Amino acid sequence: MPPLKRRPEGGDHGVCWISPPADIGTSMPRRSFSLQSLTALAIVGLMLVLATVLLWHGGRGADRLLVNAVRDTGRQLAETTEERSRRLIAPARVVVRLLARDNLVAERLLVDRLAALPLLAAALDAHEVASAVYIGYDNGDFLLLRPVARVAEEHLPPIAGVERARYLVQAVSRDPRGRRYGEWRLYDADLTLLGRRAMPGYDFDPRTRPWYREAMTGEGERLTDPYVFFTTREIGVTLSRRSDDGRAVVGMDASLADLGREMDSLRLTPGTRLAVVSGNDRLLAYPDIERLLVEAPEGPRLASLEELRDPVLARLNRLGQEGESVRFRVEGEPWFGMRLPFRALEGAQAHLLLAVPERELMAGSRRLLWQRSLVAGGLVLALLPLGFWVGHRLGRPLRSLADQVRSLAGFDFEAYRGTGSPVREVQQLGKALEDMAGSISDFQHMTRTLSSEPRLEAMLVGILDDLLRITASRHGAIYLEDEADASRFDCLAEVGAGLDGEALPERLSLTAPEEAGLEVLGQELEAKGYLVQPLRNRSGHRLGLLLLARRGDAEGGDDQPWRRFVEEISGAAAVTIEMRRLLEGEKRLLDAIVELIAGATDAKSPHTGGHCSRVPQLAEMLLESVDRARSGPFAEERVDEDRRTAFHLAAWLHDCGKLTTPDEVMEKATKLETRYNRIHEIRTRFEVLWRDADIAYWRGVAQGGDAQALDETRERRRQELQAAYRLVAEINRGGERLDATRLQRLDEIADWRWWRHFDDRLGLSEDEAQRASREPEVTLPAEERLLADRPRHRIDWAVKPPPVAPDDPANRWGFAMQPPEVAGHQGELYNLRVSRGTLNEVERFRIQEHIVQTIMMLESLPWPAHLRHVPSIAGNHHERMDGQGYPRRLVLAEASLEERIMAVADVFEALTAADRPYKPGMTLSRSLSILAGMAREGHLDPEVFGLLLDSGVWRAYARRFLAPEQVDAVDIEALKVEAGLASHEA
């Protein structure tokens, strides 16, 4: 038979074929083989070679897996041992700290100290490895409580009822004469005294013990080296702490015997050897506890590793390799070992020595290899007589199936079409491949659902439907844990139906806390034929429950593989659910923060409150109208979820810069208003001039003047003052444009004079005094103008003006504005001379500055890719279609649709708002008419204005936010003509 050769690199790896011998010449007669014989021999030969290779490779792989498993297990054992050693100390530290602060350490009488037994017993019960808890006093008294189970029976005092004893109290105290005496008491589980016995020979002085001395000389908790306990002769450590008043020391013993017993349960094989050694090679834990002690002249002590006389562990320790597995021999026997470092008690360096006999480690692998060899030999012999028939019957369908499998391996999952064969196994193989192709398709669909479906509930329904098909289950549901109540689960997805068409409940509740309640619920649902699989995230936290009806063919049989598969696949679903819930939670949090900022902006000014919440609602109504449009300029425009999210955030943040706008500017209702309306100061000056007129009258009468003429002069002056004040007060309101006539009269009135007799520099703040220092001091009484612009009225920038000038090097945002020289101007005549409205040029800049601050604030944030347009959408709503807006003089006609919508929404809300201090809310028709004019003049987008009219958003907005008296008749066609839209539509 020709030799079997492996295909060279680059071919079908692992597949063997028959090649002719190199020395066969052409003169040799060709030997022919029947296809049936050749197929049979090839099958048997290939099976033999394949079995040999697989057995060899499987044996080697099993050995490697075992070694790796032992290596991983060793590291886990080190971590477990480290954790268990920490458990000896960490809980005791909390207990000792609490006891050191309790009043029981201050008690001086035994009867008072015994009143604290419930607290000491609770401390013992809270720490399962605690050997005893006790208090040593500075006068040599001692009070100790230990579990009776920790004391040998022969050491217990002969007291009736000792079999019911739970606790032993060992006390050293003083009688009224000051003499020391020892006493032991037994208590049951309820701390009822069973009996007591005087112990004259028990004269234990805690002040001589290391744990007492160390605690008294330092702060915090002190941990002793391992030693032999006085009463129980156990090996352990003591954690002690000085009481807060410094008159006692509280201690707790932790026995290392528990650590040794726990190690005994960690053996990997019967011959496994384990030991924990300290940095000086002293044994800290060993399964055989009795070998931990060595009798010495000064008393029992911990044995060293050499004194243990274990050549295997001694050899492993001398090798000195930390964290890596090593192979070594002791007396001809091979061993596998690891020397694993870890932090033991209080962080001290220690090592876990783990040695496993190689014969025990590999015994299962060798046995399995021998069994596989026998099975492989039997199969080869059995296949020989059947090879002829199998080769004939299976050749063709197997080739067809192989071609289809290769298509599947090439990721062509639609290529499977099945094949016909009279052989049942081939049919089953075809059915299995069909199921596999279907499962792969379901997995693909599930993966697409997990990765692309943005809605949580729709995603859950999709993956549940795929799970039912993959697991061949008829009914299932996914419940998610209520975030407010971990004992309740709400059904978010259900697919299929039960045997009798019965649906699962919409809510499940745990009747007991946590895992116990979940186990009860699982048993109830298991009885109804459902598998209950918790959905846990990567940190092990439970997110919900997956319920699947068990398959009919698995009832009464072994369905563990099916359960494991469901458990594994549920993990991917749980991680995705966690991510979706986290994303939804973060989105809700972001929305809440954004709305909080908008609310804070509105709350900052009671007169503009509501603007930052009304504009987003109006703008989003317009955006939804764009998405619904099926004709007109927006017929092809579609708004996806990313655009909708970005627009939502931008709309709510569009005026966040108003947080930096001074309140007195934001709410300025009159021209003279700062933090209050200064018209009252002006009125007081008019009052002074009024009294000056009276004084002039009486002075003239006193000097013998004509009383009638003087009275006529006074009356004319009074009328002049009344008219002048009415003019100033009316100009202060800023309702109408200031014409030249009234402006000239205002200048004449401003030049009237009055006498000031008081120093105007007294009682000023530091800032006011600094500004007043710009003016020269005058001698009192001083003549003052009735209305004046003084140097003190100019308020400088606190730091420097914002970088909005085009030539400012700090202007990296492209602003195109000119900041005023001062941050504020409170000049009386300067403000009264404002031609229209109430804001002067400086204040108008401060109002416009809010959009500058909005852009600077938003562009400083690290927006993700799908939200990168938020700053421009929020910050460009004061730009114009013709490029004459602010702050960057952008051409809004070239901007995005969202920016143009924001501009229209902002103006419409401002026109209709009835809460402004400087104007009443306009009617609906008047507001729309102004919008039409702005659209025609190149201020706003005419198409967005047309959308506002055609969609009816104006009507819906009016119903929600406008007062009834503002809602009047609206002529849509006339407004379109006014906006220049009619000819365009025609």
Short mmCIF file of C-alpha atoms in Angstrom, two decimals, residues 483-913:
data_model
loop_
_atom_site.label_atom_id
_atom_site.label_comp_id
_atom_site.label_asym_id
_atom_site.label_seq_id
_atom_site.Cartn_x
_atom_site.Cartn_y
_atom_site.Cartn_z
CA GLU A 483 -34.36 49.24 39.32
CA ALA A 484 -36.24 50.59 42.35
CA ASP A 485 -37.09 47.18 43.88
CA ALA A 486 -34.70 44.26 43.33
CA SER A 487 -37.37 41.76 44.41
CA ARG A 488 -39.67 42.52 41.46
CA PHE A 489 -39.25 41.58 37.79
CA ASP A 490 -41.30 43.02 34.94
CA CYS A 491 -41.93 41.09 31.72
CA LEU A 492 -40.57 43.06 28.75
CA ALA A 493 -40.72 40.28 26.12
CA GLU A 494 -42.72 37.08 25.67
CA VAL A 495 -42.74 34.79 22.62
CA GLY A 496 -44.75 31.61 22.08
CA ALA A 497 -47.28 30.08 24.43
CA GLY A 498 -47.46 27.36 27.07
CA LEU A 499 -48.94 23.89 26.62
CA ASP A 500 -52.48 25.14 27.25
CA GLY A 501 -51.95 28.54 25.68
CA GLU A 502 -51.31 29.98 29.13
CA ALA A 503 -49.28 33.18 29.25
CA LEU A 504 -46.68 33.97 31.86
CA PRO A 505 -47.47 36.66 34.47
CA GLU A 506 -46.54 40.24 33.68
CA ARG A 507 -44.65 40.54 36.97
CA LEU A 508 -42.71 38.13 39.15
CA SER A 509 -41.87 38.79 42.79
CA LEU A 510 -39.44 37.16 45.18
CA THR A 511 -41.05 35.90 48.37
CA ALA A 512 -37.72 35.75 50.22
CA PRO A 513 -34.54 37.86 50.09
CA GLU A 514 -32.12 37.55 47.18
CA GLU A 515 -30.86 34.06 46.29
CA ALA A 516 -33.22 32.21 48.63
CA GLY A 517 -36.22 33.87 47.02
CA LEU A 518 -34.83 33.24 43.55
CA GLU A 519 -34.42 29.55 44.36
CA VAL A 520 -38.04 29.31 45.53
CA LEU A 521 -39.25 31.09 42.40
CA GLY A 522 -37.12 28.79 40.22
CA GLN A 523 -38.58 25.69 41.86
CA GLU A 524 -42.11 26.93 41.27
CA LEU A 525 -41.47 27.63 37.59
CA GLU A 526 -39.45 24.43 37.12
CA ALA A 527 -42.53 22.54 38.33
CA LYS A 528 -44.47 24.20 35.51
CA GLY A 529 -41.86 23.10 32.95
CA TYR A 530 -39.74 26.27 32.68
CA LEU A 531 -36.03 26.82 33.02
CA VAL A 532 -35.25 29.95 35.05
CA GLN A 533 -31.90 31.41 34.04
CA PRO A 534 -30.70 34.60 35.81
CA LEU A 535 -29.29 37.24 33.48
CA ARG A 536 -26.10 38.54 35.08
CA ASN A 537 -23.69 41.17 33.89
CA ARG A 538 -19.90 40.91 33.88
CA SER A 539 -19.69 41.84 37.57
CA GLY A 540 -22.21 39.17 38.53
CA HIS A 541 -25.05 41.57 39.29
CA ARG A 542 -28.46 40.22 38.38
CA LEU A 543 -30.26 42.19 35.67
CA GLY A 544 -33.28 39.97 35.16
CA LEU A 545 -34.53 36.47 34.40
CA LEU A 546 -34.78 34.39 31.22
CA LEU A 547 -37.62 31.83 31.22
CA LEU A 548 -37.61 29.06 28.62
CA ALA A 549 -40.01 26.13 28.38
CA ARG A 550 -38.01 22.91 28.54
CA ARG A 551 -37.90 20.84 25.37
CA GLY A 552 -40.26 17.88 25.20
CA ASP A 553 -37.50 15.38 24.32
CA ALA A 554 -35.48 16.49 27.35
CA GLU A 555 -38.17 15.75 29.90
CA GLY A 556 -37.10 12.85 32.08
CA GLY A 557 -33.65 12.83 30.45
CA ASP A 558 -30.35 14.63 30.88
CA ASP A 559 -30.88 18.23 29.78
CA GLN A 560 -27.74 19.61 31.42
CA PRO A 561 -25.98 20.36 28.09
CA TRP A 562 -29.07 22.28 27.00
CA ARG A 563 -29.11 24.18 30.30
CA ARG A 564 -25.41 25.00 30.01
CA PHE A 565 -25.94 26.27 26.48
CA VAL A 566 -28.80 28.51 27.63
CA GLU A 567 -26.66 29.76 30.52
CA GLU A 568 -23.76 30.62 28.22
CA ILE A 569 -25.85 32.30 25.56
CA SER A 570 -27.78 34.26 28.17
CA GLY A 571 -24.51 35.88 29.21
CA ALA A 572 -24.19 37.68 25.87
CA ALA A 573 -27.78 38.85 26.12
CA ALA A 574 -27.20 40.07 29.69
CA VAL A 575 -24.14 42.11 28.67
CA THR A 576 -26.07 43.72 25.82
CA ILE A 577 -29.04 44.43 28.08
CA GLU A 578 -26.69 46.02 30.59
CA MET A 579 -25.13 48.19 27.90
CA ARG A 580 -28.53 49.26 26.57
CA ARG A 581 -29.80 50.09 30.05
CA LEU A 582 -26.61 51.99 30.80
CA LEU A 583 -26.91 53.93 27.54
CA GLU A 584 -30.58 54.67 28.19
CA GLY A 585 -29.77 55.70 31.74
CA GLU A 586 -26.96 57.96 30.57
CA LYS A 587 -29.25 59.44 27.93
CA ARG A 588 -31.93 60.11 30.54
CA LEU A 589 -29.30 61.64 32.81
CA LEU A 590 -27.95 63.83 29.99
CA ASP A 591 -31.47 64.97 29.08
CA ALA A 592 -32.21 65.73 32.73
CA ILE A 593 -28.99 67.74 33.10
CA VAL A 594 -29.71 69.66 29.91
CA GLU A 595 -33.27 70.41 31.02
CA LEU A 596 -31.90 71.34 34.44
CA ILE A 597 -29.60 73.90 32.80
CA ALA A 598 -32.49 75.26 30.74
CA GLY A 599 -34.65 75.44 33.86
CA ALA A 600 -31.90 77.24 35.75
CA THR A 601 -31.58 79.71 32.88
CA ASP A 602 -35.32 80.39 32.96
CA ALA A 603 -35.39 80.55 36.75
CA LYS A 604 -32.60 83.15 36.69
CA SER A 605 -35.04 85.72 35.32
CA PRO A 606 -38.72 85.62 36.31
CA HIS A 607 -39.59 87.80 33.32
CA THR A 608 -38.08 85.44 30.73
CA GLY A 609 -38.86 82.22 32.63
CA GLY A 610 -40.23 79.65 30.22
CA HIS A 611 -38.34 80.78 27.12
CA CYS A 612 -35.72 78.02 27.38
CA SER A 613 -38.45 75.38 27.74
CA ARG A 614 -40.94 76.73 25.19
CA VAL A 615 -38.45 77.19 22.35
CA PRO A 616 -37.31 73.51 22.40
CA GLN A 617 -40.89 72.28 22.30
CA LEU A 618 -41.76 74.56 19.39
CA ALA A 619 -38.55 73.65 17.54
CA GLU A 620 -39.08 69.91 17.99
CA MET A 621 -42.65 70.25 16.73
CA LEU A 622 -41.24 71.82 13.57
CA LEU A 623 -38.61 69.10 13.19
CA GLU A 624 -41.25 66.38 13.51
CA SER A 625 -43.26 68.17 10.82
CA VAL A 626 -40.21 67.96 8.55
CA ASP A 627 -40.01 64.21 9.14
CA ARG A 628 -43.72 63.78 8.34
CA ALA A 629 -43.63 65.96 5.19
CA ARG A 630 -44.34 64.02 2.00
CA SER A 631 -44.49 67.01 -0.35
CA GLY A 632 -42.92 70.41 -0.65
CA PRO A 633 -39.28 71.38 -0.07
CA PHE A 634 -38.85 68.88 2.79
CA ALA A 635 -40.37 65.82 1.10
CA GLU A 636 -37.00 64.06 0.85
CA GLU A 637 -35.79 65.10 4.27
CA ARG A 638 -35.69 62.32 6.89
CA VAL A 639 -34.81 62.78 10.55
CA ASP A 640 -33.10 59.77 12.11
CA GLU A 641 -32.63 59.16 15.82
CA ASP A 642 -29.13 60.70 15.91
CA ARG A 643 -30.34 63.94 14.31
CA ARG A 644 -33.33 64.02 16.63
CA THR A 645 -31.13 63.53 19.70
CA ALA A 646 -28.64 66.21 18.66
CA PHE A 647 -31.45 68.66 17.92
CA HIS A 648 -33.15 67.93 21.24
CA LEU A 649 -29.99 68.72 23.20
CA ALA A 650 -29.19 71.81 21.13
CA ALA A 651 -32.72 73.18 21.50
CA TRP A 652 -32.67 72.87 25.29
CA LEU A 653 -29.18 74.39 25.48
CA HIS A 654 -29.66 77.18 22.93
CA ASP A 655 -29.65 79.94 25.57
CA CYS A 656 -27.46 78.38 28.27
CA GLY A 657 -25.12 81.37 27.95
CA LYS A 658 -27.79 83.53 29.59
CA LEU A 659 -26.52 82.16 32.89
CA THR A 660 -23.66 84.67 32.48
CA THR A 661 -25.87 87.65 31.51
CA PRO A 662 -26.31 90.15 34.38
CA ASP A 663 -29.80 90.10 35.87
CA GLU A 664 -30.17 93.88 35.68
CA VAL A 665 -29.58 93.73 31.92
CA MET A 666 -31.76 90.69 31.32
CA GLU A 667 -34.73 92.20 33.19
CA LYS A 668 -34.26 95.86 32.30
CA ALA A 669 -37.79 97.19 31.88
CA THR A 670 -36.99 100.94 31.81
CA LYS A 671 -34.10 102.99 30.53
CA LEU A 672 -32.94 104.10 33.98
CA GLU A 673 -33.25 100.66 35.57
CA THR A 674 -30.14 99.02 36.98
CA ARG A 675 -30.86 96.83 39.98
CA TYR A 676 -33.80 99.18 40.62
CA ASN A 677 -35.57 101.92 38.66
CA ARG A 678 -33.57 105.12 39.12
CA ILE A 679 -36.55 107.28 38.06
CA HIS A 680 -37.17 107.55 41.80
CA GLU A 681 -33.87 109.43 42.21
CA ILE A 682 -34.86 111.75 39.36
CA ARG A 683 -38.29 112.32 40.93
CA THR A 684 -36.58 113.26 44.21
CA ARG A 685 -34.54 115.89 42.37
CA PHE A 686 -37.74 117.30 40.87
CA GLU A 687 -39.13 117.42 44.40
CA VAL A 688 -36.07 119.47 45.38
CA LEU A 689 -36.71 121.90 42.49
CA TRP A 690 -40.38 122.09 43.55
CA ARG A 691 -39.34 123.12 47.04
CA ASP A 692 -36.81 125.53 45.58
CA ALA A 693 -39.76 127.22 43.84
CA ASP A 694 -41.63 127.47 47.14
CA ILE A 695 -38.53 128.84 48.87
CA ALA A 696 -38.09 131.48 46.15
CA TYR A 697 -41.73 132.53 46.62
CA TRP A 698 -41.52 132.91 50.39
CA ARG A 699 -38.13 134.55 50.22
CA GLY A 700 -39.56 137.17 47.80
CA VAL A 701 -42.57 137.78 50.05
CA ALA A 702 -40.30 138.17 53.05
CA GLN A 703 -38.20 140.68 51.15
CA GLY A 704 -41.33 142.77 50.34
CA GLY A 705 -41.93 141.60 46.80
CA ASP A 706 -45.30 141.49 44.99
CA ALA A 707 -46.99 138.37 46.41
CA GLN A 708 -49.32 137.97 43.44
CA ALA A 709 -46.49 138.13 40.87
CA LEU A 710 -44.36 135.82 42.96
CA ASP A 711 -47.23 133.33 43.21
CA GLU A 712 -47.78 133.40 39.44
CA THR A 713 -44.06 132.73 38.93
CA ARG A 714 -44.18 129.83 41.38
CA GLU A 715 -47.23 128.33 39.68
CA ARG A 716 -45.60 128.55 36.24
CA ARG A 717 -42.52 126.82 37.64
CA ARG A 718 -44.63 124.08 39.18
CA GLN A 719 -46.41 123.42 35.90
CA GLU A 720 -43.08 123.40 34.07
CA LEU A 721 -41.69 120.86 36.57
CA GLN A 722 -44.77 118.62 36.28
CA ALA A 723 -44.58 118.64 32.49
CA ALA A 724 -40.84 118.05 32.50
CA TYR A 725 -41.10 115.10 34.90
CA ARG A 726 -43.92 113.57 32.86
CA LEU A 727 -41.73 113.83 29.76
CA VAL A 728 -38.71 112.24 31.51
CA ALA A 729 -40.87 109.48 32.99
CA GLU A 730 -42.47 108.73 29.63
CA ILE A 731 -39.07 108.65 27.89
CA ASN A 732 -37.84 106.30 30.64
CA ARG A 733 -40.47 103.70 29.66
CA GLY A 734 -38.94 103.39 26.19
CA GLY A 735 -42.19 102.51 24.48
CA GLU A 736 -41.93 104.77 21.43
CA ARG A 737 -39.06 105.99 19.28
CA LEU A 738 -37.51 109.18 20.69
CA ASP A 739 -37.96 112.01 18.15
CA ALA A 740 -35.74 115.08 17.78
CA THR A 741 -38.19 117.45 19.54
CA ARG A 742 -38.39 115.40 22.72
CA LEU A 743 -34.65 114.75 22.57
CA GLN A 744 -33.95 118.51 22.47
CA ARG A 745 -36.35 119.11 25.38
CA LEU A 746 -34.65 116.31 27.32
CA ASP A 747 -31.27 118.02 26.88
CA GLU A 748 -32.76 121.33 28.14
CA ILE A 749 -34.24 119.64 31.23
CA ALA A 750 -30.98 117.80 31.87
CA ASP A 751 -29.19 121.16 32.17
CA TRP A 752 -31.41 122.36 35.07
CA ARG A 753 -29.49 122.70 38.31
CA TRP A 754 -30.04 121.75 41.94
CA TRP A 755 -27.89 122.17 45.05
CA ARG A 756 -26.31 119.22 46.80
CA HIS A 757 -25.39 119.74 50.46
CA PHE A 758 -24.23 116.19 51.38
CA ASP A 759 -21.05 114.33 50.50
CA ASP A 760 -21.91 111.81 47.76
CA ARG A 761 -18.81 109.70 48.58
CA LEU A 762 -20.06 108.51 51.95
CA GLY A 763 -21.58 105.04 52.41
CA LEU A 764 -20.28 103.69 49.11
CA SER A 765 -19.04 100.18 48.39
CA GLU A 766 -15.42 99.64 47.42
CA ASP A 767 -16.35 99.41 43.76
CA GLU A 768 -18.50 102.55 43.85
CA ALA A 769 -15.83 104.45 45.75
CA GLN A 770 -13.20 103.50 43.18
CA ARG A 771 -15.41 104.75 40.34
CA ALA A 772 -16.26 107.95 42.27
CA SER A 773 -12.54 108.66 42.65
CA ARG A 774 -12.40 109.38 38.92
CA GLU A 775 -14.20 112.70 39.59
CA PRO A 776 -12.60 115.71 41.33
CA GLU A 777 -13.92 116.55 44.79
CA VAL A 778 -15.98 119.77 45.02
CA THR A 779 -16.76 122.10 47.89
CA LEU A 780 -20.22 121.75 49.40
CA PRO A 781 -22.82 122.94 48.71
CA ALA A 782 -22.29 121.98 45.09
CA GLU A 783 -24.44 122.74 42.10
CA GLU A 784 -25.50 119.59 40.20
CA ARG A 785 -27.11 119.00 36.81
CA LEU A 786 -30.60 117.51 37.00
CA LEU A 787 -29.59 114.70 34.59
CA ALA A 788 -25.95 113.84 34.16
CA ASP A 789 -23.48 111.40 32.63
CA ARG A 790 -20.60 111.17 35.08
CA PRO A 791 -17.33 109.17 34.96
CA ARG A 792 -18.57 107.07 37.86
CA HIS A 793 -21.38 105.80 35.65
CA ARG A 794 -18.91 103.90 33.45
CA ILE A 795 -18.35 100.32 34.72
CA ASP A 796 -15.13 98.65 33.58
CA TRP A 797 -14.76 95.03 32.55
CA ALA A 798 -13.96 92.86 35.55
CA VAL A 799 -11.21 91.01 33.65
CA LYS A 800 -11.33 91.74 29.96
CA PRO A 801 -14.05 91.75 27.30
CA PRO A 802 -14.87 88.43 25.63
CA PRO A 803 -12.75 87.58 22.55
CA VAL A 804 -15.29 88.51 19.88
CA ALA A 805 -13.34 90.98 17.76
CA PRO A 806 -12.16 89.52 14.44
CA ASP A 807 -8.59 90.64 15.11
CA ASP A 808 -8.47 89.22 18.66
CA PRO A 809 -5.87 86.37 18.76
CA ALA A 810 -7.98 84.58 21.38
CA ASN A 811 -11.00 84.55 19.05
CA ARG A 812 -10.86 80.95 17.79
CA TRP A 813 -14.62 80.70 17.29
CA GLY A 814 -14.86 83.11 14.35
CA PHE A 815 -16.92 85.81 16.14
CA ALA A 816 -17.42 89.02 14.19
CA MET A 817 -18.45 91.59 16.81
CA GLN A 818 -16.89 94.63 18.46
CA PRO A 819 -17.01 94.69 22.24
CA PRO A 820 -17.78 98.02 23.92
CA GLU A 821 -15.10 99.84 25.87
CA VAL A 822 -16.92 99.32 29.17
CA ALA A 823 -18.96 96.50 30.66
CA GLY A 824 -21.77 98.87 31.67
CA HIS A 825 -22.85 102.49 31.32
CA GLN A 826 -25.30 103.89 33.89
CA GLY A 827 -25.23 107.47 32.71
CA GLU A 828 -28.68 109.02 33.19
CA LEU A 829 -28.76 111.11 30.06
CA TYR A 830 -26.92 108.37 28.11
CA ASN A 831 -29.65 105.86 28.91
CA LEU A 832 -32.59 108.27 28.48
CA ARG A 833 -31.28 109.22 25.01
CA VAL A 834 -31.69 105.59 23.80
CA SER A 835 -33.83 106.07 20.70
CA ARG A 836 -35.97 102.93 21.07
CA GLY A 837 -36.46 100.31 23.71
CA THR A 838 -34.73 100.30 27.08
CA LEU A 839 -31.26 98.92 26.30
CA ASN A 840 -28.26 101.10 25.53
CA GLU A 841 -25.51 99.95 23.19
CA VAL A 842 -23.41 98.42 25.98
CA GLU A 843 -26.38 96.51 27.37
CA ARG A 844 -27.39 95.38 23.90
CA PHE A 845 -23.94 93.83 23.54
CA ARG A 846 -24.27 92.18 26.95
CA ILE A 847 -27.57 90.66 25.80
CA GLN A 848 -26.00 89.50 22.53
CA GLU A 849 -23.05 88.16 24.51
CA HIS A 850 -25.25 85.31 25.79
CA ILE A 851 -24.96 83.56 22.44
CA VAL A 852 -21.18 84.05 22.50
CA GLN A 853 -21.05 82.37 25.90
CA THR A 854 -23.37 79.61 24.65
CA ILE A 855 -21.01 78.77 21.78
CA MET A 856 -17.90 78.93 23.97
CA MET A 857 -19.48 76.73 26.65
CA LEU A 858 -20.84 74.12 24.26
CA GLU A 859 -17.75 73.89 22.06
CA SER A 860 -15.64 73.24 25.15
CA LEU A 861 -17.53 69.97 25.76
CA PRO A 862 -16.27 66.62 24.32
CA TRP A 863 -19.28 65.84 22.12
CA PRO A 864 -19.31 62.38 20.48
CA ALA A 865 -19.41 62.13 16.70
CA HIS A 866 -23.21 61.93 16.34
CA LEU A 867 -23.61 65.05 18.55
CA ARG A 868 -20.80 67.15 17.11
CA HIS A 869 -23.31 69.61 15.51
CA VAL A 870 -24.97 70.51 18.84
CA PRO A 871 -22.89 73.71 19.36
CA SER A 872 -23.66 75.04 15.88
CA ILE A 873 -27.38 74.21 16.10
CA ALA A 874 -27.63 75.86 19.50
CA GLY A 875 -25.34 78.79 18.78
CA ASN A 876 -26.44 79.99 15.33
CA HIS A 877 -30.10 80.87 15.95
CA HIS A 878 -29.31 84.62 15.88
CA GLU A 879 -27.61 84.45 12.48
CA ARG A 880 -29.52 85.62 9.40
CA MET A 881 -30.15 84.18 5.98
CA ASP A 882 -28.33 87.15 4.41
CA GLY A 883 -25.32 86.94 6.75
CA GLN A 884 -26.15 90.10 8.75
CA GLY A 885 -26.77 88.35 12.06
CA TYR A 886 -24.52 87.75 15.03
CA PRO A 887 -22.20 86.65 16.56
CA ARG A 888 -20.29 85.34 13.49
CA ARG A 889 -22.23 86.92 10.61
CA LEU A 890 -22.81 83.49 9.06
CA VAL A 891 -25.01 83.04 6.02
CA LEU A 892 -27.85 81.02 7.54
CA ALA A 893 -29.03 80.02 4.05
CA GLU A 894 -25.93 77.78 3.85
CA ALA A 895 -26.44 76.31 7.32
CA SER A 896 -28.22 73.09 8.29
CA LEU A 897 -31.98 72.75 8.44
CA GLU A 898 -31.85 72.40 12.22
CA GLU A 899 -30.12 75.79 12.58
CA ARG A 900 -32.74 77.50 10.42
CA ILE A 901 -35.56 75.89 12.41
CA MET A 902 -34.03 77.13 15.67
CA ALA A 903 -33.90 80.71 14.32
CA VAL A 904 -37.62 80.67 13.44
CA ALA A 905 -38.63 79.04 16.73
CA ASP A 906 -36.64 81.51 18.81
CA VAL A 907 -38.15 84.59 17.13
CA PHE A 908 -41.71 83.23 17.17
CA GLU A 909 -41.55 82.45 20.88
CA ALA A 910 -40.05 85.88 21.65
CA LEU A 911 -42.82 87.68 19.74
CA THR A 912 -45.66 85.78 21.41
CA ALA A 913 -44.14 85.67 24.93
#
